[in-house]
């Protein structure tokens, strides 16, 4: 991270290099704009990517996100960055085919910068402070964009309160994407999604919290043809993605949730995040959350220098 490259990164963002965003747990290194720029340069970011990195770090440092828990848990959740708005096209962030894969510098390096910041400032090292039993490849880089052009619904950041036309990043700590082979009529797709999500090994079944469902462009087009709203999709998943109380009790893990005959994944449909992403294949995907312990979705507007 040579001084000229770091200075260029900071200059593009128009922020004071000494500005402090907070301390990154578990070792609580101070996240200054300069330190974020250093890590972004090392990740291979272009200067125009830097505002996205800043917004993502601001989101992760929100107390409700519980970054200390995420950095030290035995679970395998990692902060996923979901980018929305005009900046997606401006930066060339992939929202389509192979959305979680390679081939796009913006996805790879923005995601990598956020992970280097957690590593170098938080010092969450395996076998020391990082106690994840398995973790997953998102520990290296975990950044996508929503495929707004293929979506029949309002974008994620607008749903979460930001104005249309703005750019934003939503950070949500979750497991690696689990592919769900699903196509046909909307209800057929959702029935398959619900059966795939409601499993005994899913943290949400035992601990509630939030979860993420990704709808492919092909399936999103089917939902549009049949007139399904996003709220209706969430309500259907919340009502159908459940397990019998006796089955959940047989796992013997967290008896505190065993208060109803059927156990839902989340407290309510609003805790199910639905995002259109990926190519035109006959698939959906789910990314279970950590539970009610943290990692909840936090959305921050991306501020660019005027």
PDB file of C-alpha atoms in Angstrom:
ATOM      1  CA  UNK A   1       0.000   0.000   0.000  1.00  0.00           C
ATOM      2  CA  UNK A   2       2.264   2.798  -1.259  1.00  0.00           C
ATOM      3  CA  UNK A   3       1.600   6.315   0.084  1.00  0.00           C
ATOM      4  CA  UNK A   4       0.516   7.691  -3.299  1.00  0.00           C
ATOM      5  CA  UNK A   5      -2.086   4.933  -3.797  1.00  0.00           C
ATOM      6  CA  UNK A   6      -3.429   5.378  -0.265  1.00  0.00           C
ATOM      7  CA  UNK A   7      -3.638   9.142  -0.723  1.00  0.00           C
ATOM      8  CA  UNK A   8      -5.467   8.710  -4.026  1.00  0.00           C
ATOM      9  CA  UNK A   9      -8.009   6.435  -2.317  1.00  0.00           C
ATOM     10  CA  UNK A  10      -8.624   8.947   0.483  1.00  0.00           C
ATOM     11  CA  UNK A  11      -8.777  11.897  -1.930  1.00  0.00           C
ATOM     12  CA  UNK A  12     -11.467  10.176  -4.006  1.00  0.00           C
ATOM     13  CA  UNK A  13     -13.649   9.648  -0.919  1.00  0.00           C
ATOM     14  CA  UNK A  14     -13.124  13.245   0.254  1.00  0.00           C
ATOM     15  CA  UNK A  15     -12.809  12.201   3.878  1.00  0.00           C
ATOM     16  CA  UNK A  16     -10.347  13.202   6.590  1.00  0.00           C
ATOM     17  CA  UNK A  17      -7.749  10.394   6.851  1.00  0.00           C
ATOM     18  CA  UNK A  18      -7.768  10.790  10.650  1.00  0.00           C
ATOM     19  CA  UNK A  19     -11.551  10.382  10.900  1.00  0.00           C
ATOM     20  CA  UNK A  20     -12.416   7.473  13.202  1.00  0.00           C
ATOM     21  CA  UNK A  21     -15.379   5.223  12.431  1.00  0.00           C
ATOM     22  CA  UNK A  22     -14.971   3.103  15.559  1.00  0.00           C
ATOM     23  CA  UNK A  23     -12.987   0.170  16.901  1.00  0.00           C
ATOM     24  CA  UNK A  24     -13.025  -3.238  15.194  1.00  0.00           C
ATOM     25  CA  UNK A  25     -13.478  -6.165  17.592  1.00  0.00           C
ATOM     26  CA  UNK A  26     -12.254  -8.443  19.029  1.00  0.00           C
ATOM     27  CA  UNK A  27      -8.871  -6.697  19.447  1.00  0.00           C
ATOM     28  CA  UNK A  28     -10.400  -3.257  18.809  1.00  0.00           C
ATOM     29  CA  UNK A  29      -8.035  -1.662  16.343  1.00  0.00           C
ATOM     30  CA  UNK A  30      -9.285   1.822  15.482  1.00  0.00           C
ATOM     31  CA  UNK A  31     -10.843   2.077  12.026  1.00  0.00           C
ATOM     32  CA  UNK A  32      -9.660   5.376  10.597  1.00  0.00           C
ATOM     33  CA  UNK A  33     -10.292   6.391   7.006  1.00  0.00           C
ATOM     34  CA  UNK A  34      -6.564   6.058   6.362  1.00  0.00           C
ATOM     35  CA  UNK A  35      -6.439   2.490   7.697  1.00  0.00           C
ATOM     36  CA  UNK A  36      -9.459   1.557   5.640  1.00  0.00           C
ATOM     37  CA  UNK A  37      -7.735   2.998   2.576  1.00  0.00           C
ATOM     38  CA  UNK A  38      -4.562   1.022   3.279  1.00  0.00           C
ATOM     39  CA  UNK A  39      -6.495  -2.235   3.424  1.00  0.00           C
ATOM     40  CA  UNK A  40      -8.523  -1.325   0.325  1.00  0.00           C
ATOM     41  CA  UNK A  41      -5.336  -0.721  -1.659  1.00  0.00           C
ATOM     42  CA  UNK A  42      -3.966  -4.084  -0.517  1.00  0.00           C
ATOM     43  CA  UNK A  43      -7.232  -5.733  -1.598  1.00  0.00           C
ATOM     44  CA  UNK A  44      -6.862  -4.348  -5.121  1.00  0.00           C
ATOM     45  CA  UNK A  45      -9.706  -1.812  -4.938  1.00  0.00           C
ATOM     46  CA  UNK A  46      -9.890   1.070  -7.371  1.00  0.00           C
ATOM     47  CA  UNK A  47     -10.428   4.470  -5.685  1.00  0.00           C
ATOM     48  CA  UNK A  48     -14.046   4.597  -6.863  1.00  0.00           C
ATOM     49  CA  UNK A  49     -14.761   1.425  -4.873  1.00  0.00           C
ATOM     50  CA  UNK A  50     -13.663   3.016  -1.598  1.00  0.00           C
ATOM     51  CA  UNK A  51     -16.994   4.705  -0.644  1.00  0.00           C
ATOM     52  CA  UNK A  52     -18.638   1.259  -0.731  1.00  0.00           C
ATOM     53  CA  UNK A  53     -16.014  -0.128   1.651  1.00  0.00           C
ATOM     54  CA  UNK A  54     -16.482   2.815   4.039  1.00  0.00           C
ATOM     55  CA  UNK A  55     -20.274   2.374   4.104  1.00  0.00           C
ATOM     56  CA  UNK A  56     -19.920  -1.379   4.706  1.00  0.00           C
ATOM     57  CA  UNK A  57     -17.585  -0.844   7.659  1.00  0.00           C
ATOM     58  CA  UNK A  58     -19.911   1.795   9.112  1.00  0.00           C
ATOM     59  CA  UNK A  59     -22.733  -0.760   8.929  1.00  0.00           C
ATOM     60  CA  UNK A  60     -20.697  -3.550  10.537  1.00  0.00           C
ATOM     61  CA  UNK A  61     -19.717  -1.286  13.428  1.00  0.00           C
ATOM     62  CA  UNK A  62     -23.346  -0.660  14.383  1.00  0.00           C
ATOM     63  CA  UNK A  63     -23.864  -2.164  17.883  1.00  0.00           C
ATOM     64  CA  UNK A  64     -26.911  -4.133  16.696  1.00  0.00           C
ATOM     65  CA  UNK A  65     -24.707  -6.012  14.226  1.00  0.00           C
ATOM     66  CA  UNK A  66     -22.659  -7.482  17.120  1.00  0.00           C
ATOM     67  CA  UNK A  67     -19.404  -7.641  15.161  1.00  0.00           C
ATOM     68  CA  UNK A  68     -17.535  -8.925  18.222  1.00  0.00           C
ATOM     69  CA  UNK A  69     -19.783 -11.983  18.314  1.00  0.00           C
ATOM     70  CA  UNK A  70     -19.506 -12.525  14.569  1.00  0.00           C
ATOM     71  CA  UNK A  71     -15.710 -12.366  14.717  1.00  0.00           C
ATOM     72  CA  UNK A  72     -15.450 -14.905  17.542  1.00  0.00           C
ATOM     73  CA  UNK A  73     -18.419 -17.295  17.222  1.00  0.00           C
ATOM     74  CA  UNK A  74     -18.107 -21.020  16.536  1.00  0.00           C
ATOM     75  CA  UNK A  75     -20.809 -20.605  13.865  1.00  0.00           C
ATOM     76  CA  UNK A  76     -19.913 -20.149  10.178  1.00  0.00           C
ATOM     77  CA  UNK A  77     -21.539 -16.802   9.410  1.00  0.00           C
ATOM     78  CA  UNK A  78     -19.639 -14.112   7.488  1.00  0.00           C
ATOM     79  CA  UNK A  79     -20.730 -10.549   6.679  1.00  0.00           C
ATOM     80  CA  UNK A  80     -22.181 -10.479   3.156  1.00  0.00           C
ATOM     81  CA  UNK A  81     -22.214  -7.144   1.305  1.00  0.00           C
ATOM     82  CA  UNK A  82     -25.248  -6.555  -0.955  1.00  0.00           C
ATOM     83  CA  UNK A  83     -24.925  -3.414  -3.087  1.00  0.00           C
ATOM     84  CA  UNK A  84     -27.875  -1.532  -4.598  1.00  0.00           C
ATOM     85  CA  UNK A  85     -28.487   1.529  -6.721  1.00  0.00           C
ATOM     86  CA  UNK A  86     -26.847   3.301  -9.674  1.00  0.00           C
ATOM     87  CA  UNK A  87     -23.378   2.599  -8.285  1.00  0.00           C
ATOM     88  CA  UNK A  88     -23.775  -1.066  -9.261  1.00  0.00           C
ATOM     89  CA  UNK A  89     -23.552  -0.217 -12.963  1.00  0.00           C
ATOM     90  CA  UNK A  90     -21.026   2.561 -12.413  1.00  0.00           C
ATOM     91  CA  UNK A  91     -18.571   0.165 -10.765  1.00  0.00           C
ATOM     92  CA  UNK A  92     -19.442  -2.982 -12.693  1.00  0.00           C
ATOM     93  CA  UNK A  93     -20.504  -4.983  -9.640  1.00  0.00           C
ATOM     94  CA  UNK A  94     -21.847  -8.366 -10.707  1.00  0.00           C
ATOM     95  CA  UNK A  95     -25.510  -9.088  -9.983  1.00  0.00           C
ATOM     96  CA  UNK A  96     -26.093 -11.748 -12.621  1.00  0.00           C
ATOM     97  CA  UNK A  97     -24.543 -15.030 -13.749  1.00  0.00           C
ATOM     98  CA  UNK A  98     -22.157 -16.542 -11.190  1.00  0.00           C
ATOM     99  CA  UNK A  99     -22.996 -13.748  -8.766  1.00  0.00           C
ATOM    100  CA  UNK A 100     -21.054 -15.375  -5.899  1.00  0.00           C
ATOM    101  CA  UNK A 101     -18.215 -16.447  -8.181  1.00  0.00           C
ATOM    102  CA  UNK A 102     -15.197 -14.805  -9.768  1.00  0.00           C
ATOM    103  CA  UNK A 103     -14.461 -12.675 -12.787  1.00  0.00           C
ATOM    104  CA  UNK A 104     -15.461  -9.259 -11.451  1.00  0.00           C
ATOM    105  CA  UNK A 105     -12.853  -7.028  -9.869  1.00  0.00           C
ATOM    106  CA  UNK A 106     -15.386  -4.890  -7.992  1.00  0.00           C
ATOM    107  CA  UNK A 107     -17.069  -7.823  -6.220  1.00  0.00           C
ATOM    108  CA  UNK A 108     -13.765  -9.499  -5.417  1.00  0.00           C
ATOM    109  CA  UNK A 109     -11.871  -6.490  -4.109  1.00  0.00           C
ATOM    110  CA  UNK A 110     -14.658  -4.666  -2.270  1.00  0.00           C
ATOM    111  CA  UNK A 111     -15.444  -7.903  -0.455  1.00  0.00           C
ATOM    112  CA  UNK A 112     -11.756  -8.592   0.129  1.00  0.00           C
ATOM    113  CA  UNK A 113     -11.145  -5.090   1.522  1.00  0.00           C
ATOM    114  CA  UNK A 114     -13.873  -5.534   4.128  1.00  0.00           C
ATOM    115  CA  UNK A 115     -12.349  -8.859   5.195  1.00  0.00           C
ATOM    116  CA  UNK A 116      -8.811  -7.452   5.415  1.00  0.00           C
ATOM    117  CA  UNK A 117     -10.148  -4.681   7.653  1.00  0.00           C
ATOM    118  CA  UNK A 118     -11.753  -7.245   9.963  1.00  0.00           C
ATOM    119  CA  UNK A 119      -8.525  -9.277   9.901  1.00  0.00           C
ATOM    120  CA  UNK A 120      -5.936  -6.549  10.342  1.00  0.00           C
ATOM    121  CA  UNK A 121      -7.824  -4.167  12.646  1.00  0.00           C
ATOM    122  CA  UNK A 122      -9.926  -6.730  14.498  1.00  0.00           C
ATOM    123  CA  UNK A 123      -7.163  -9.351  14.517  1.00  0.00           C
ATOM    124  CA  UNK A 124      -9.628 -12.219  14.345  1.00  0.00           C
ATOM    125  CA  UNK A 125      -7.204 -15.042  13.640  1.00  0.00           C
ATOM    126  CA  UNK A 126      -8.097 -18.762  13.488  1.00  0.00           C
ATOM    127  CA  UNK A 127      -7.408 -20.707  16.688  1.00  0.00           C
ATOM    128  CA  UNK A 128      -6.899 -17.422  18.544  1.00  0.00           C
ATOM    129  CA  UNK A 129      -9.950 -15.166  18.522  1.00  0.00           C
ATOM    130  CA  UNK A 130     -11.685 -16.687  15.470  1.00  0.00           C
ATOM    131  CA  UNK A 131     -13.328 -19.843  16.822  1.00  0.00           C
ATOM    132  CA  UNK A 132     -15.493 -20.714  13.817  1.00  0.00           C
ATOM    133  CA  UNK A 133     -15.759 -24.491  13.557  1.00  0.00           C
ATOM    134  CA  UNK A 134     -15.701 -24.444   9.744  1.00  0.00           C
ATOM    135  CA  UNK A 135     -16.182 -20.865   8.483  1.00  0.00           C
ATOM    136  CA  UNK A 136     -16.739 -20.660   4.700  1.00  0.00           C
ATOM    137  CA  UNK A 137     -15.144 -19.097   1.591  1.00  0.00           C
ATOM    138  CA  UNK A 138     -16.941 -15.815   2.298  1.00  0.00           C
ATOM    139  CA  UNK A 139     -14.248 -15.275   4.905  1.00  0.00           C
ATOM    140  CA  UNK A 140     -12.010 -14.279   1.992  1.00  0.00           C
ATOM    141  CA  UNK A 141     -14.480 -12.136   0.024  1.00  0.00           C
ATOM    142  CA  UNK A 142     -18.296 -11.943   0.122  1.00  0.00           C
ATOM    143  CA  UNK A 143     -19.860  -9.188  -2.002  1.00  0.00           C
ATOM    144  CA  UNK A 144     -22.705  -9.171  -4.553  1.00  0.00           C
ATOM    145  CA  UNK A 145     -25.181  -6.727  -6.048  1.00  0.00           C
ATOM    146  CA  UNK A 146     -28.932  -7.070  -6.359  1.00  0.00           C
ATOM    147  CA  UNK A 147     -30.154  -7.671  -9.910  1.00  0.00           C
ATOM    148  CA  UNK A 148     -32.587  -4.763  -9.869  1.00  0.00           C
ATOM    149  CA  UNK A 149     -33.295  -4.934 -13.615  1.00  0.00           C
ATOM    150  CA  UNK A 150     -34.567  -8.498 -13.246  1.00  0.00           C
ATOM    151  CA  UNK A 151     -36.561  -7.792 -10.091  1.00  0.00           C
ATOM    152  CA  UNK A 152     -40.301  -7.087 -10.146  1.00  0.00           C
ATOM    153  CA  UNK A 153     -40.056  -5.532  -6.698  1.00  0.00           C
ATOM    154  CA  UNK A 154     -38.552  -2.470  -5.066  1.00  0.00           C
ATOM    155  CA  UNK A 155     -34.826  -2.836  -4.382  1.00  0.00           C
ATOM    156  CA  UNK A 156     -33.598  -4.014  -1.003  1.00  0.00           C
ATOM    157  CA  UNK A 157     -32.282  -0.609   0.089  1.00  0.00           C
ATOM    158  CA  UNK A 158     -35.544   1.148  -0.854  1.00  0.00           C
ATOM    159  CA  UNK A 159     -37.527  -1.478   1.055  1.00  0.00           C
ATOM    160  CA  UNK A 160     -35.269  -0.690   4.002  1.00  0.00           C
ATOM    161  CA  UNK A 161     -36.030   3.032   3.960  1.00  0.00           C
ATOM    162  CA  UNK A 162     -33.602   4.714   1.563  1.00  0.00           C
ATOM    163  CA  UNK A 163     -34.818   6.849  -1.359  1.00  0.00           C
ATOM    164  CA  UNK A 164     -35.135   5.463  -4.859  1.00  0.00           C
ATOM    165  CA  UNK A 165     -32.135   6.464  -6.932  1.00  0.00           C
ATOM    166  CA  UNK A 166     -29.727   6.315  -4.002  1.00  0.00           C
ATOM    167  CA  UNK A 167     -26.872   3.823  -3.733  1.00  0.00           C
ATOM    168  CA  UNK A 168     -26.401   1.688  -0.652  1.00  0.00           C
ATOM    169  CA  UNK A 169     -24.807  -1.393   0.816  1.00  0.00           C
ATOM    170  CA  UNK A 170     -26.579  -3.836   3.122  1.00  0.00           C
ATOM    171  CA  UNK A 171     -24.422  -6.006   5.360  1.00  0.00           C
ATOM    172  CA  UNK A 172     -25.880  -9.285   6.643  1.00  0.00           C
ATOM    173  CA  UNK A 173     -23.932 -12.027   8.433  1.00  0.00           C
ATOM    174  CA  UNK A 174     -24.899 -15.387   6.989  1.00  0.00           C
ATOM    175  CA  UNK A 175     -23.788 -18.814   5.878  1.00  0.00           C
ATOM    176  CA  UNK A 176     -22.554 -19.602   2.372  1.00  0.00           C
ATOM    177  CA  UNK A 177     -25.328 -19.805  -0.244  1.00  0.00           C
ATOM    178  CA  UNK A 178     -27.150 -23.131  -0.436  1.00  0.00           C
ATOM    179  CA  UNK A 179     -28.410 -23.853  -3.963  1.00  0.00           C
ATOM    180  CA  UNK A 180     -32.079 -24.785  -4.287  1.00  0.00           C
ATOM    181  CA  UNK A 181     -33.203 -26.459  -7.529  1.00  0.00           C
ATOM    182  CA  UNK A 182     -36.603 -24.857  -8.070  1.00  0.00           C
ATOM    183  CA  UNK A 183     -38.625 -23.757 -11.088  1.00  0.00           C
ATOM    184  CA  UNK A 184     -42.170 -23.748 -12.410  1.00  0.00           C
ATOM    185  CA  UNK A 185     -45.185 -21.926 -10.956  1.00  0.00           C
ATOM    186  CA  UNK A 186     -44.410 -19.519  -8.126  1.00  0.00           C
ATOM    187  CA  UNK A 187     -45.925 -21.684  -5.411  1.00  0.00           C
ATOM    188  CA  UNK A 188     -43.981 -24.719  -6.638  1.00  0.00           C
ATOM    189  CA  UNK A 189     -40.757 -22.712  -6.417  1.00  0.00           C
ATOM    190  CA  UNK A 190     -41.568 -21.468  -2.933  1.00  0.00           C
ATOM    191  CA  UNK A 191     -42.610 -24.888  -1.664  1.00  0.00           C
ATOM    192  CA  UNK A 192     -39.174 -26.201  -2.609  1.00  0.00           C
ATOM    193  CA  UNK A 193     -37.494 -23.174  -1.041  1.00  0.00           C
ATOM    194  CA  UNK A 194     -39.376 -23.689   2.222  1.00  0.00           C
ATOM    195  CA  UNK A 195     -38.470 -27.379   2.474  1.00  0.00           C
ATOM    196  CA  UNK A 196     -34.818 -26.540   1.791  1.00  0.00           C
ATOM    197  CA  UNK A 197     -34.694 -23.823   4.449  1.00  0.00           C
ATOM    198  CA  UNK A 198     -36.502 -25.599   7.265  1.00  0.00           C
ATOM    199  CA  UNK A 199     -33.907 -28.100   8.503  1.00  0.00           C
ATOM    200  CA  UNK A 200     -32.701 -29.152  11.932  1.00  0.00           C
ATOM    201  CA  UNK A 201     -29.193 -27.949  11.129  1.00  0.00           C
ATOM    202  CA  UNK A 202     -30.358 -24.402  10.455  1.00  0.00           C
ATOM    203  CA  UNK A 203     -29.516 -21.870  13.179  1.00  0.00           C
ATOM    204  CA  UNK A 204     -32.718 -19.960  12.423  1.00  0.00           C
ATOM    205  CA  UNK A 205     -34.899 -22.915  13.451  1.00  0.00           C
ATOM    206  CA  UNK A 206     -33.269 -23.003  16.876  1.00  0.00           C
ATOM    207  CA  UNK A 207     -32.470 -19.322  17.449  1.00  0.00           C
ATOM    208  CA  UNK A 208     -34.741 -17.256  15.205  1.00  0.00           C
ATOM    209  CA  UNK A 209     -33.068 -14.110  13.891  1.00  0.00           C
ATOM    210  CA  UNK A 210     -33.008 -13.225  10.191  1.00  0.00           C
ATOM    211  CA  UNK A 211     -32.459 -15.151   6.977  1.00  0.00           C
ATOM    212  CA  UNK A 212     -31.796 -14.422   3.297  1.00  0.00           C
ATOM    213  CA  UNK A 213     -33.486 -15.869   0.197  1.00  0.00           C
ATOM    214  CA  UNK A 214     -32.083 -15.240  -3.282  1.00  0.00           C
ATOM    215  CA  UNK A 215     -34.405 -15.528  -6.281  1.00  0.00           C
ATOM    216  CA  UNK A 216     -32.888 -16.081  -9.733  1.00  0.00           C
ATOM    217  CA  UNK A 217     -33.819 -13.837 -12.656  1.00  0.00           C
ATOM    218  CA  UNK A 218     -35.794 -16.694 -14.243  1.00  0.00           C
ATOM    219  CA  UNK A 219     -37.879 -17.342 -11.150  1.00  0.00           C
ATOM    220  CA  UNK A 220     -38.333 -13.617 -10.533  1.00  0.00           C
ATOM    221  CA  UNK A 221     -39.911 -13.327 -13.998  1.00  0.00           C
ATOM    222  CA  UNK A 222     -42.354 -16.098 -13.056  1.00  0.00           C
ATOM    223  CA  UNK A 223     -43.305 -14.296  -9.833  1.00  0.00           C
ATOM    224  CA  UNK A 224     -43.949 -11.148 -11.862  1.00  0.00           C
ATOM    225  CA  UNK A 225     -46.176 -13.012 -14.350  1.00  0.00           C
ATOM    226  CA  UNK A 226     -48.268 -14.368 -11.493  1.00  0.00           C
ATOM    227  CA  UNK A 227     -48.440 -11.053  -9.645  1.00  0.00           C
ATOM    228  CA  UNK A 228     -46.673 -12.083  -6.447  1.00  0.00           C
ATOM    229  CA  UNK A 229     -45.551  -9.163  -4.270  1.00  0.00           C
ATOM    230  CA  UNK A 230     -42.394  -9.409  -2.192  1.00  0.00           C
ATOM    231  CA  UNK A 231     -44.496  -9.230   0.973  1.00  0.00           C
ATOM    232  CA  UNK A 232     -46.571 -12.180  -0.210  1.00  0.00           C
ATOM    233  CA  UNK A 233     -43.394 -14.169  -0.875  1.00  0.00           C
ATOM    234  CA  UNK A 234     -42.112 -13.409   2.622  1.00  0.00           C
ATOM    235  CA  UNK A 235     -45.429 -14.294   4.211  1.00  0.00           C
ATOM    236  CA  UNK A 236     -45.572 -17.619   2.362  1.00  0.00           C
ATOM    237  CA  UNK A 237     -42.046 -18.576   3.426  1.00  0.00           C
ATOM    238  CA  UNK A 238     -42.705 -17.551   7.020  1.00  0.00           C
ATOM    239  CA  UNK A 239     -45.887 -19.631   7.187  1.00  0.00           C
ATOM    240  CA  UNK A 240     -44.598 -22.725   5.366  1.00  0.00           C
ATOM    241  CA  UNK A 241     -40.880 -22.986   6.265  1.00  0.00           C
ATOM    242  CA  UNK A 242     -41.497 -24.606   9.661  1.00  0.00           C
ATOM    243  CA  UNK A 243     -40.741 -27.804  11.539  1.00  0.00           C
ATOM    244  CA  UNK A 244     -42.879 -29.667  14.089  1.00  0.00           C
ATOM    245  CA  UNK A 245     -42.055 -28.840  17.692  1.00  0.00           C
ATOM    246  CA  UNK A 246     -41.348 -32.475  18.509  1.00  0.00           C
ATOM    247  CA  UNK A 247     -38.772 -32.728  15.738  1.00  0.00           C
ATOM    248  CA  UNK A 248     -36.980 -29.559  16.850  1.00  0.00           C
ATOM    249  CA  UNK A 249     -37.098 -30.754  20.465  1.00  0.00           C
ATOM    250  CA  UNK A 250     -35.444 -34.021  19.415  1.00  0.00           C
ATOM    251  CA  UNK A 251     -32.296 -32.072  18.574  1.00  0.00           C
ATOM    252  CA  UNK A 252     -32.060 -31.101  22.250  1.00  0.00           C
ATOM    253  CA  UNK A 253     -30.319 -27.786  21.577  1.00  0.00           C
ATOM    254  CA  UNK A 254     -32.339 -24.681  22.487  1.00  0.00           C
ATOM    255  CA  UNK A 255     -35.631 -25.573  24.209  1.00  0.00           C
ATOM    256  CA  UNK A 256     -36.541 -21.898  24.730  1.00  0.00           C
ATOM    257  CA  UNK A 257     -38.202 -21.643  21.299  1.00  0.00           C
ATOM    258  CA  UNK A 258     -40.480 -24.664  21.782  1.00  0.00           C
ATOM    259  CA  UNK A 259     -43.631 -22.673  22.558  1.00  0.00           C
ATOM    260  CA  UNK A 260     -45.756 -23.454  19.504  1.00  0.00           C
ATOM    261  CA  UNK A 261     -46.710 -26.638  17.655  1.00  0.00           C
ATOM    262  CA  UNK A 262     -44.666 -25.550  14.642  1.00  0.00           C
ATOM    263  CA  UNK A 263     -41.372 -23.653  14.808  1.00  0.00           C
ATOM    264  CA  UNK A 264     -40.868 -20.870  12.247  1.00  0.00           C
ATOM    265  CA  UNK A 265     -37.476 -19.738  10.983  1.00  0.00           C
ATOM    266  CA  UNK A 266     -37.931 -16.162  12.153  1.00  0.00           C
ATOM    267  CA  UNK A 267     -40.081 -14.103  14.465  1.00  0.00           C
ATOM    268  CA  UNK A 268     -41.974 -12.584  11.564  1.00  0.00           C
ATOM    269  CA  UNK A 269     -41.991 -12.306   7.753  1.00  0.00           C
ATOM    270  CA  UNK A 270     -40.140  -8.982   7.972  1.00  0.00           C
ATOM    271  CA  UNK A 271     -37.046 -10.902   9.135  1.00  0.00           C
ATOM    272  CA  UNK A 272     -36.848 -12.767   5.823  1.00  0.00           C
ATOM    273  CA  UNK A 273     -34.790 -10.802   3.305  1.00  0.00           C
ATOM    274  CA  UNK A 274     -35.680 -11.482  -0.335  1.00  0.00           C
ATOM    275  CA  UNK A 275     -33.189 -10.425  -3.020  1.00  0.00           C
ATOM    276  CA  UNK A 276     -33.197 -11.030  -6.775  1.00  0.00           C
ATOM    277  CA  UNK A 277     -29.708 -11.994  -7.925  1.00  0.00           C
ATOM    278  CA  UNK A 278     -27.953 -14.414 -10.233  1.00  0.00           C
ATOM    279  CA  UNK A 279     -28.558 -15.484 -13.805  1.00  0.00           C
ATOM    280  CA  UNK A 280     -31.480 -17.032 -15.687  1.00  0.00           C
ATOM    281  CA  UNK A 281     -31.281 -20.510 -14.192  1.00  0.00           C
ATOM    282  CA  UNK A 282     -33.889 -22.701 -12.507  1.00  0.00           C
ATOM    283  CA  UNK A 283     -32.502 -22.110  -9.038  1.00  0.00           C
ATOM    284  CA  UNK A 284     -32.979 -20.122  -5.870  1.00  0.00           C
ATOM    285  CA  UNK A 285     -30.600 -20.007  -2.924  1.00  0.00           C
ATOM    286  CA  UNK A 286     -30.768 -19.450   0.810  1.00  0.00           C
ATOM    287  CA  UNK A 287     -28.216 -18.055   3.238  1.00  0.00           C
ATOM    288  CA  UNK A 288     -29.236 -18.832   6.830  1.00  0.00           C
ATOM    289  CA  UNK A 289     -28.365 -16.237   9.435  1.00  0.00           C
ATOM    290  CA  UNK A 290     -26.677 -16.575  12.797  1.00  0.00           C
ATOM    291  CA  UNK A 291     -29.920 -16.563  14.787  1.00  0.00           C
ATOM    292  CA  UNK A 292     -31.052 -13.889  17.229  1.00  0.00           C
ATOM    293  CA  UNK A 293     -27.469 -13.305  18.398  1.00  0.00           C
ATOM    294  CA  UNK A 294     -26.556 -10.624  15.841  1.00  0.00           C
ATOM    295  CA  UNK A 295     -25.403 -10.170  12.286  1.00  0.00           C
ATOM    296  CA  UNK A 296     -28.742  -8.530  11.489  1.00  0.00           C
ATOM    297  CA  UNK A 297     -29.085  -6.673   8.186  1.00  0.00           C
ATOM    298  CA  UNK A 298     -27.807  -3.096   8.396  1.00  0.00           C
ATOM    299  CA  UNK A 299     -28.154  -0.758   5.403  1.00  0.00           C
ATOM    300  CA  UNK A 300     -26.025   2.331   4.834  1.00  0.00           C
ATOM    301  CA  UNK A 301     -26.164   4.846   2.024  1.00  0.00           C
ATOM    302  CA  UNK A 302     -22.953   5.099  -0.004  1.00  0.00           C
ATOM    303  CA  UNK A 303     -21.765   8.687   0.182  1.00  0.00           C
ATOM    304  CA  UNK A 304     -19.757   9.837  -2.797  1.00  0.00           C
ATOM    305  CA  UNK A 305     -17.756  13.045  -2.943  1.00  0.00           C
ATOM    306  CA  UNK A 306     -19.856  15.780  -4.545  1.00  0.00           C
TER     307      UNK A 306
END
